[in-house]
Coordinates of C-alpha atoms in Angstrom, one line a residue:
X34 CA 0.1 0.1 0.4
X35 CA 0.7 3.1 -0.7
X36 CA 2.0 5.3 2.2
X37 CA -0.3 8.2 3.2
X38 CA 2.8 10.4 4.3
X39 CA 5.7 9.5 2.4
X40 CA 9.2 10.5 3.2
X41 CA 10.0 13.7 2.1
X42 CA 13.4 13.7 -1.1
X43 CA 16.5 12.6 0.5
X44 CA 18.2 16.3 -0.2
X45 CA 15.5 18.1 1.7
X46 CA 16.1 14.7 4.7
X47 CA 20.1 16.3 4.3
X48 CA 19.3 20.1 4.6
X49 CA 16.9 19.7 7.3
X50 CA 19.8 17.5 9.5
X51 CA 22.5 20.1 8.4
X52 CA 20.5 22.8 9.0
X53 CA 19.2 21.6 12.7
X54 CA 23.6 20.3 12.9
X55 CA 24.0 24.5 13.2
X56 CA 21.3 25.2 15.1
X57 CA 22.4 23.1 18.0
X58 CA 26.7 24.3 16.9
X59 CA 25.2 28.0 17.2
X60 CA 23.1 26.8 20.4
X61 CA 26.2 25.1 22.1
X62 CA 28.9 28.3 22.0
X63 CA 26.2 30.7 23.1
X64 CA 25.4 28.4 26.1
X65 CA 25.6 30.9 29.0
X66 CA 28.0 29.3 30.7
X67 CA 30.4 28.8 28.1
X68 CA 30.2 32.4 26.6
X69 CA 30.8 33.3 30.9
X70 CA 33.5 31.4 31.2
X71 CA 35.3 32.7 27.8
X72 CA 34.7 36.5 29.2
X73 CA 35.5 35.8 32.7
X74 CA 39.3 34.0 31.5
X75 CA 39.5 37.0 29.1
X76 CA 38.7 40.2 31.4
X77 CA 40.8 38.6 33.8
X78 CA 44.0 39.0 31.0
X79 CA 43.1 42.4 30.4
X80 CA 42.6 42.8 34.1
X81 CA 46.0 41.4 34.7
X82 CA 48.1 43.4 31.6
X83 CA 50.7 45.9 32.0
X84 CA 48.4 48.5 31.5
X85 CA 46.5 48.2 34.4
X86 CA 47.3 45.8 37.4
X87 CA 50.8 44.6 36.0
X88 CA 50.1 40.8 37.3
X89 CA 52.5 38.3 35.4
X90 CA 54.1 35.4 36.5
X91 CA 55.4 31.6 34.9
X92 CA 53.3 27.9 36.0
X93 CA 53.8 25.1 34.5
X94 CA 51.1 24.2 32.8
X95 CA 51.0 20.1 32.0
X96 CA 49.9 18.8 35.5
X97 CA 48.1 21.9 36.6
X98 CA 45.6 21.5 33.0
X99 CA 45.5 17.6 33.5
X100 CA 44.6 18.5 37.0
X101 CA 41.7 20.6 35.7
X102 CA 40.2 18.7 32.1
X103 CA 41.5 15.0 33.7
X104 CA 38.3 15.1 35.7
X105 CA 35.8 16.4 33.6
X106 CA 36.8 13.7 30.7
X107 CA 36.7 11.5 33.6
X108 CA 33.3 12.7 34.9
X109 CA 31.7 13.2 30.9
X110 CA 32.9 9.2 30.3
X111 CA 31.1 7.7 33.1
X112 CA 27.8 9.6 32.9
X113 CA 27.9 8.6 29.3
X114 CA 27.7 5.1 30.1
X115 CA 25.1 5.5 32.7
X116 CA 23.1 7.2 30.1
X117 CA 23.3 4.1 27.6
X118 CA 22.4 1.6 30.0
X119 CA 19.3 3.4 30.6
X120 CA 18.8 3.4 26.8
X121 CA 19.5 -0.4 26.8
X122 CA 16.7 -0.7 29.7
X123 CA 14.7 0.9 28.0
X124 CA 14.8 -1.2 24.6
X125 CA 14.7 -4.0 27.0
X126 CA 11.2 -3.1 28.1
X127 CA 9.7 -2.6 25.0
X128 CA 10.7 -5.5 23.8
X129 CA 9.1 -7.1 26.2
X130 CA 5.7 -6.1 26.3
X131 CA 5.9 -6.1 22.3
X132 CA 6.6 -10.1 22.6
X133 CA 4.0 -10.5 25.8
X134 CA 1.3 -9.0 23.0
X135 CA 2.7 -11.2 20.6
X136 CA 2.4 -14.6 22.6
X137 CA -0.6 -13.7 24.3
X138 CA -2.3 -12.9 20.3
X139 CA -0.9 -16.2 19.4
X140 CA -2.3 -17.7 22.5
X141 CA -5.4 -16.6 21.2
X142 CA -5.6 -16.9 17.5
X143 CA -5.5 -21.2 18.3
X144 CA -8.3 -20.4 21.2
X145 CA -11.2 -22.9 20.0
X146 CA -13.4 -23.1 23.1
X147 CA -12.5 -20.0 25.8
X148 CA -14.6 -20.4 29.0
X149 CA -18.7 -18.1 29.2
X150 CA -16.3 -16.0 31.7
X151 CA -13.4 -15.2 28.6
X152 CA -14.7 -12.0 26.7
X153 CA -12.1 -13.0 23.7
X154 CA -13.0 -10.4 21.7
X155 CA -12.8 -7.1 24.2
X156 CA -9.1 -9.0 25.3
X157 CA -6.9 -7.2 23.2
X158 CA -7.7 -4.0 23.4
X159 CA -7.5 -4.2 26.8
X160 CA -3.8 -5.5 27.1
X161 CA -2.8 -3.1 24.5
X162 CA -4.2 -0.2 26.9
X163 CA -2.7 -1.8 30.2
X164 CA 1.2 -2.5 28.4
X165 CA 1.0 1.8 27.2
X166 CA -0.5 2.2 29.9
X167 CA 3.1 0.5 31.8
X168 CA 4.8 2.8 29.6
X169 CA 3.5 5.7 30.5
X170 CA 3.7 5.2 34.0
X171 CA 7.4 3.8 34.0
X172 CA 7.9 7.4 32.4
X173 CA 6.6 8.9 34.7
X174 CA 8.1 6.9 37.5
X175 CA 11.3 8.1 36.4
X176 CA 10.7 12.5 35.8
X177 CA 10.3 12.1 39.1
X178 CA 11.6 13.5 42.0
X179 CA 11.5 12.0 45.7
X180 CA 8.5 12.9 47.0
X181 CA 4.6 12.0 46.6
X182 CA 4.6 12.4 43.4
X183 CA 7.1 10.0 43.4
X184 CA 5.6 7.4 45.5
X185 CA 2.1 8.0 43.3
X186 CA 3.8 7.4 40.4
X187 CA 5.5 4.4 42.0
X188 CA 1.6 2.9 42.8
X189 CA 0.4 3.6 39.2
X190 CA 3.5 1.6 37.6
X191 CA 3.3 -1.5 40.4
X192 CA -0.8 -1.0 40.0
X193 CA -0.3 -1.4 35.8
X194 CA 2.4 -4.9 36.2
X195 CA -0.7 -6.3 38.9
X196 CA -3.0 -5.9 35.7
X197 CA -0.8 -7.3 33.0
X198 CA 0.0 -10.6 36.1
X199 CA -3.9 -10.6 36.1
X200 CA -4.3 -10.2 32.1
X201 CA -1.8 -13.7 31.5
X202 CA -3.8 -15.2 34.7
X203 CA -6.9 -15.1 33.1
X204 CA -5.5 -16.1 29.5
X205 CA -4.5 -19.1 31.6
X206 CA -7.9 -19.5 33.2
X207 CA -9.7 -19.3 29.1
X208 CA -7.0 -22.4 28.5
X209 CA -8.6 -24.6 30.9
X210 CA -5.2 -24.3 33.5
X211 CA -5.0 -23.4 36.4
X212 CA -2.4 -21.3 37.8
X213 CA 0.8 -20.8 36.1
X214 CA -0.7 -24.0 34.4
X215 CA 0.3 -22.7 30.1
X216 CA 2.8 -24.0 28.7
X217 CA 4.0 -20.1 27.8
X218 CA 2.4 -19.2 31.4
X219 CA 6.2 -19.9 32.8
X220 CA 8.0 -17.0 30.6
X221 CA 5.3 -14.3 30.3
X222 CA 5.8 -14.7 34.2
X223 CA 9.4 -14.5 33.5
X224 CA 9.3 -11.8 31.2
X225 CA 7.0 -9.4 33.7
X226 CA 9.3 -9.6 36.4
X227 CA 12.0 -8.9 34.3
X228 CA 9.7 -5.4 33.3
X229 CA 9.5 -4.9 36.7
X230 CA 13.5 -5.9 37.9
X231 CA 14.6 -3.6 34.6
X232 CA 12.3 -0.5 35.7
X233 CA 14.1 -0.6 39.4
X234 CA 16.9 0.1 37.1
X235 CA 16.4 2.8 35.3
X236 CA 14.8 4.3 38.9
X237 CA 18.9 3.4 39.8
X238 CA 20.5 4.4 37.3
X239 CA 18.3 7.9 37.5
X240 CA 19.6 8.7 40.6
X241 CA 22.5 7.7 40.6
X242 CA 23.8 11.2 39.7
X243 CA 26.9 13.2 39.6
X244 CA 28.4 13.2 42.9
X245 CA 28.1 17.1 44.0
X246 CA 32.2 17.3 45.2
X247 CA 32.6 16.8 41.1
X248 CA 30.0 18.9 39.8
X249 CA 31.3 21.8 42.6
X250 CA 34.9 20.5 40.0
X251 CA 33.1 21.8 37.2
X252 CA 32.4 24.8 38.7
X253 CA 35.8 25.6 39.4
X254 CA 37.3 24.3 36.9
X255 CA 35.1 27.0 34.1
X256 CA 34.6 29.5 36.0
X257 CA 38.2 30.4 38.7
X258 CA 40.9 28.3 36.9
X259 CA 40.4 31.0 33.9
X260 CA 41.5 33.7 36.9
X261 CA 43.6 31.8 38.3
X262 CA 45.9 31.4 34.6
X263 CA 44.9 34.5 33.5
X264 CA 48.2 36.1 35.0
X265 CA 49.8 33.3 33.4
X266 CA 48.5 34.2 29.5
X267 CA 49.4 37.2 30.3
X268 CA 52.2 36.9 30.9
X269 CA 53.1 34.5 27.3
X270 CA 53.5 37.9 25.8
X271 CA 54.8 40.5 28.1
X272 CA 57.5 38.8 30.9
X273 CA 57.2 40.6 33.9
X274 CA 61.1 42.2 33.1
X275 CA 59.2 43.9 30.0
X276 CA 60.3 47.2 30.2
X277 CA 57.3 49.5 31.0
X278 CA 54.8 50.8 28.6
X279 CA 56.3 48.3 26.2
X280 CA 53.0 45.8 26.5
X281 CA 49.9 47.9 27.4
X282 CA 46.9 45.9 27.6
X283 CA 48.5 42.7 26.2
X284 CA 49.8 40.8 22.9
X285 CA 46.6 38.5 21.1
X286 CA 48.0 34.9 21.9
X287 CA 47.8 36.3 25.8
X288 CA 43.7 36.7 25.6
X289 CA 43.6 33.2 22.4
X290 CA 44.7 30.7 24.9
X291 CA 43.0 31.9 27.5
X292 CA 39.8 32.9 25.5
X293 CA 40.9 28.7 24.6
X294 CA 41.5 27.3 27.7
X295 CA 37.9 28.3 29.4
X296 CA 36.2 27.5 26.4
X297 CA 37.4 23.3 26.8
X298 CA 36.7 23.2 30.4
X299 CA 33.3 25.4 30.3
X300 CA 32.7 23.3 27.2
X301 CA 33.0 19.8 29.0
X302 CA 31.9 20.8 31.7
X303 CA 28.4 22.0 29.9
X304 CA 28.7 18.0 28.3
X305 CA 28.3 17.0 31.6
X306 CA 25.7 19.3 32.3
X307 CA 23.9 18.2 29.4
X308 CA 24.4 14.2 29.2
X309 CA 22.9 14.0 32.8

């Protein structure tokens, strides 16, 4: 059958992706955190210049920059790993819900003489609504913060999982089996247990955030370190023993170095916050 809404041509999709990518890059570069850090770095180099405060000293940069940058890279790697684990758990839950629906629809297809109390025509719509409600309540449970809303979302999720278990039992009894006696019932029960376990794993990943110590260190690297390193950058083009009045407000290399350093540390910290 022909699609009602055909996909756009490849050329239009390419242009759309390019525009979206460019907009994302511009939004990232113009974020307040990055602009503030770069502004502080350039301003502190200006204040440290010979014309204003005349503060210059020389530092051994490799260990200092490594000490500021490495924790941010480590935090970004750990946050990315948690993100990927969360995506994997979400995909597992969706796959289990779809498999649950397929299995029960096959049961219903081959059922010839259900019991009198079983409504065969209405069973699949009820099951479909239950599975959708599980996903809806799962994401509400994951987004909720500790408190009354969190308890309410958790209660609704457990209620929908209990309803799914009840529907499985209705299907089992419609076939004439007792509790967990149908051939495929054990697999369905295992999937229901796995859905609950994966949901709790997801909540654990959501609650395992970046330690506050690393976050404070990130803010210090972004805001404080450009101030601390500004006299060193100012001294790159204007050493402390240079003649008065020869350097003025500093050379371009000093400002470029300070701005690039501020951009690197603030961009890394911004990525950590975005991933979280």
